[in-house]
Short mmCIF file of C-alpha atoms in Angstrom, two decimals:
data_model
loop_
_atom_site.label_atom_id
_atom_site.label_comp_id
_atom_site.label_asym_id
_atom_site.label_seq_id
_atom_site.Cartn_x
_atom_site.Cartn_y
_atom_site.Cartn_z
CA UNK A 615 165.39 79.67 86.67
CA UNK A 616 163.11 82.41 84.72
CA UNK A 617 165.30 84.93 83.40
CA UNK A 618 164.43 88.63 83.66
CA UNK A 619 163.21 88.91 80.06
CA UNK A 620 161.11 86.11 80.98
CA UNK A 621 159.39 87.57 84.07
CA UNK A 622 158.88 90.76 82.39
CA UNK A 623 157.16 89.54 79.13
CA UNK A 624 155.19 87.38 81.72
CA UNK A 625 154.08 90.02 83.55
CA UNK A 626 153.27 92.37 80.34
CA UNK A 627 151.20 89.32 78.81
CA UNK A 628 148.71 88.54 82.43
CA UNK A 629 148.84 93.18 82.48
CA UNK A 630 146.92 92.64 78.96
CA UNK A 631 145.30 90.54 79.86
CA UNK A 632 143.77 91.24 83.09
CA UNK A 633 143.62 94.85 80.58
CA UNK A 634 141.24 93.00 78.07
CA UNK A 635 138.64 91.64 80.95
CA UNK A 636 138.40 95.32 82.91
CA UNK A 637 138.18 97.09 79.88
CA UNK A 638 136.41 95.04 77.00
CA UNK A 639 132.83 95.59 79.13
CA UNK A 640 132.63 99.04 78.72
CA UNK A 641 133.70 99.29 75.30
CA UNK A 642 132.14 96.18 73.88
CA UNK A 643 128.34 97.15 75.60
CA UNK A 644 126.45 99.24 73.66
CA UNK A 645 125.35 102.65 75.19
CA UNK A 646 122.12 102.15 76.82
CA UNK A 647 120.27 105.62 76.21
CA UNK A 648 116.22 105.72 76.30
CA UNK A 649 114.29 108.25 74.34
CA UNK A 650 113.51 111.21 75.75
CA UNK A 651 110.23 110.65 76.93
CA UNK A 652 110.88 107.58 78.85
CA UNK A 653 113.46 109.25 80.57
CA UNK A 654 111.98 112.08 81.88
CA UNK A 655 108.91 109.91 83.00
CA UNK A 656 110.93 107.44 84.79
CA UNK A 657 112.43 110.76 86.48
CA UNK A 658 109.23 112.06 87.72
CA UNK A 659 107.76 108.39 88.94
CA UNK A 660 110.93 107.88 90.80
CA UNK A 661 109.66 109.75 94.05
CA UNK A 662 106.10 108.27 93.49
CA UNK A 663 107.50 104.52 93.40
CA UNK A 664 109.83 105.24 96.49
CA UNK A 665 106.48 107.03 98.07
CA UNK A 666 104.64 103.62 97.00
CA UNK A 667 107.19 101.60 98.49
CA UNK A 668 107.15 103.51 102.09
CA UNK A 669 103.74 103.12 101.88
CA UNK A 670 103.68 99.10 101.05
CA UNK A 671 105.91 98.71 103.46
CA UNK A 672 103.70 100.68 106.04
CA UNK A 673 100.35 99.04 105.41
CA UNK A 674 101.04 96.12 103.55
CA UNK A 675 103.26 94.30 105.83
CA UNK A 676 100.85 94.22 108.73
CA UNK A 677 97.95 93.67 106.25
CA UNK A 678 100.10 90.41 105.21
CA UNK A 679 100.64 89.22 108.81
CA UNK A 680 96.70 89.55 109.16
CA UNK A 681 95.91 87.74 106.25
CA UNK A 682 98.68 84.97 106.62
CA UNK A 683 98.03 84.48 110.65
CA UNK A 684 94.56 84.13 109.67
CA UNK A 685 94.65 81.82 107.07
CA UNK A 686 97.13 79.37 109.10
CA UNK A 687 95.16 79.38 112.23
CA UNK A 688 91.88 78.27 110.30
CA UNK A 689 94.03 75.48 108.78
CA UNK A 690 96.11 74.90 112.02
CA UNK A 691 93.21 74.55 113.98
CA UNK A 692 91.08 72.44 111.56
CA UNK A 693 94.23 69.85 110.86
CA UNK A 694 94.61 69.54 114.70
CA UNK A 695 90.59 69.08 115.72
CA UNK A 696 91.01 66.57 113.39
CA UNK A 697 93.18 64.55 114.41
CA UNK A 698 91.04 64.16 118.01
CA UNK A 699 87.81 64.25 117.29
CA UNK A 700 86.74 66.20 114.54
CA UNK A 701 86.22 69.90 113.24
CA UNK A 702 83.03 69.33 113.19
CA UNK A 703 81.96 69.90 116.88
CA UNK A 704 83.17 72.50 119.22
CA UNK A 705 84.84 70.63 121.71
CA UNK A 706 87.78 69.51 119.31
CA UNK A 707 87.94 72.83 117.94
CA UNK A 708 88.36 74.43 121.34
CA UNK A 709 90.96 72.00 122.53
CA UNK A 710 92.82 72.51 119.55
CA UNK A 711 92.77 76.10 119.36
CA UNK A 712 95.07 76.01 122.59
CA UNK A 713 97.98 74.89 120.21
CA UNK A 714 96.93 75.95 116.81
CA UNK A 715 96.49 79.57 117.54
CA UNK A 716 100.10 80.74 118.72
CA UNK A 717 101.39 77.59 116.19
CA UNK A 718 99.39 80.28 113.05
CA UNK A 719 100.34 83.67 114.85
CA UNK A 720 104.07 82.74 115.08
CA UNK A 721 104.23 81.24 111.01
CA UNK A 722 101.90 83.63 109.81
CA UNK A 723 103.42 86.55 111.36
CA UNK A 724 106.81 85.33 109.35
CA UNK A 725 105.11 84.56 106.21
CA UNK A 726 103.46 88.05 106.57
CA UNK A 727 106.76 90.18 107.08
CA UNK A 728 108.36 88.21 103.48
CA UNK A 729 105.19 88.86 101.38
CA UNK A 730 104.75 92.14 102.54
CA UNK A 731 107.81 93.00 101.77
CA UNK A 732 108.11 91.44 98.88
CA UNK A 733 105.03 92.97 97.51
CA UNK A 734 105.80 96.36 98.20
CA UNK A 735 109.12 96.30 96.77
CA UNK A 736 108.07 94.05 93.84
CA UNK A 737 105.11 96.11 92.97
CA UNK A 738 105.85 99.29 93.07
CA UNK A 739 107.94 99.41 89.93
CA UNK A 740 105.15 98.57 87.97
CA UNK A 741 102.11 99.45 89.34
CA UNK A 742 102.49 102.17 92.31
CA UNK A 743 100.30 102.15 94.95
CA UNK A 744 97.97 99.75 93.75
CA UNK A 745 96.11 96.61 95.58
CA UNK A 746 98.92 93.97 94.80
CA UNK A 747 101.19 96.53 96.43
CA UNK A 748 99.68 97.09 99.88
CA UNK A 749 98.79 93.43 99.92
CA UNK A 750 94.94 93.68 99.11
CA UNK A 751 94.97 91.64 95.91
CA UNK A 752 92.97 88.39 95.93
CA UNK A 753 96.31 86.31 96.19
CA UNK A 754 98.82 87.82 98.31
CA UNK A 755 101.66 85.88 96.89
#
């Protein structure tokens, strides 16, 4: 059986312990302070980023789903003429269309919401408001 000197040196020894991970963070880290400048110009592009974000979110999530939607339902439709008949000729392209249409709305509209998204949060920092942001750039990913 642990005595009581025993349990209370225990106890003492996991309190320092359990002392020396909470505390030895903050003191061991060195203070992260930026120049002056760079402060006060993060201060002032905070509202613009946020702003750039709104307005990412705004336009370039439904500019995403366009572009995505698009894309798929040119490759949807293409991959399924092909396979009876050829996207060649109209007929294929038609019959496929039934299937390949909905198949590129419904993936592309996904696809659209997590690039846009990601885009307008991911770009902002960096370059508010620009093309990558709202989902213009030449690659949307």
């Amino acid at each position: 059986m642990i005595s009581f000197k025993e349990t209370r040196a225990l106890k003492l020894a996991l309190f320092t312990l359990a002392t020396a991970f909470v505390v030895n963070p903050f003191v061991a880290s060195p203070a992260m302070a930026d120049d002056t400048k760079s402060m006060v110009h993060n201060t002032v592009m905070l509202p613009v980023r946020a702003a750039s974000v709104a307005t990412g979110l705004a336009v370039g999530i439904p500019v995403a789903i366009m572009r995505r939607s698009g894309k798929h339902c040119v490759e949807y439709n293409e991959s399924m003429a092909d396979s009876i008949g050829g996207h060649k000729s109209l007929p294929p392209m038609l019959m496929a269309s039934v299937l390949s249409l909905p198949a590129g709305l419904i993936v592309g509209t996904g696809e659209g919401f997590y690039y846009g998204g990601k885009n307008a949060f991911g770009k902002s920092a960096e370059h508010p408001f620009s093309l990558a942001t709202l989902s213009l750039d030449e690659e949307i990913e």
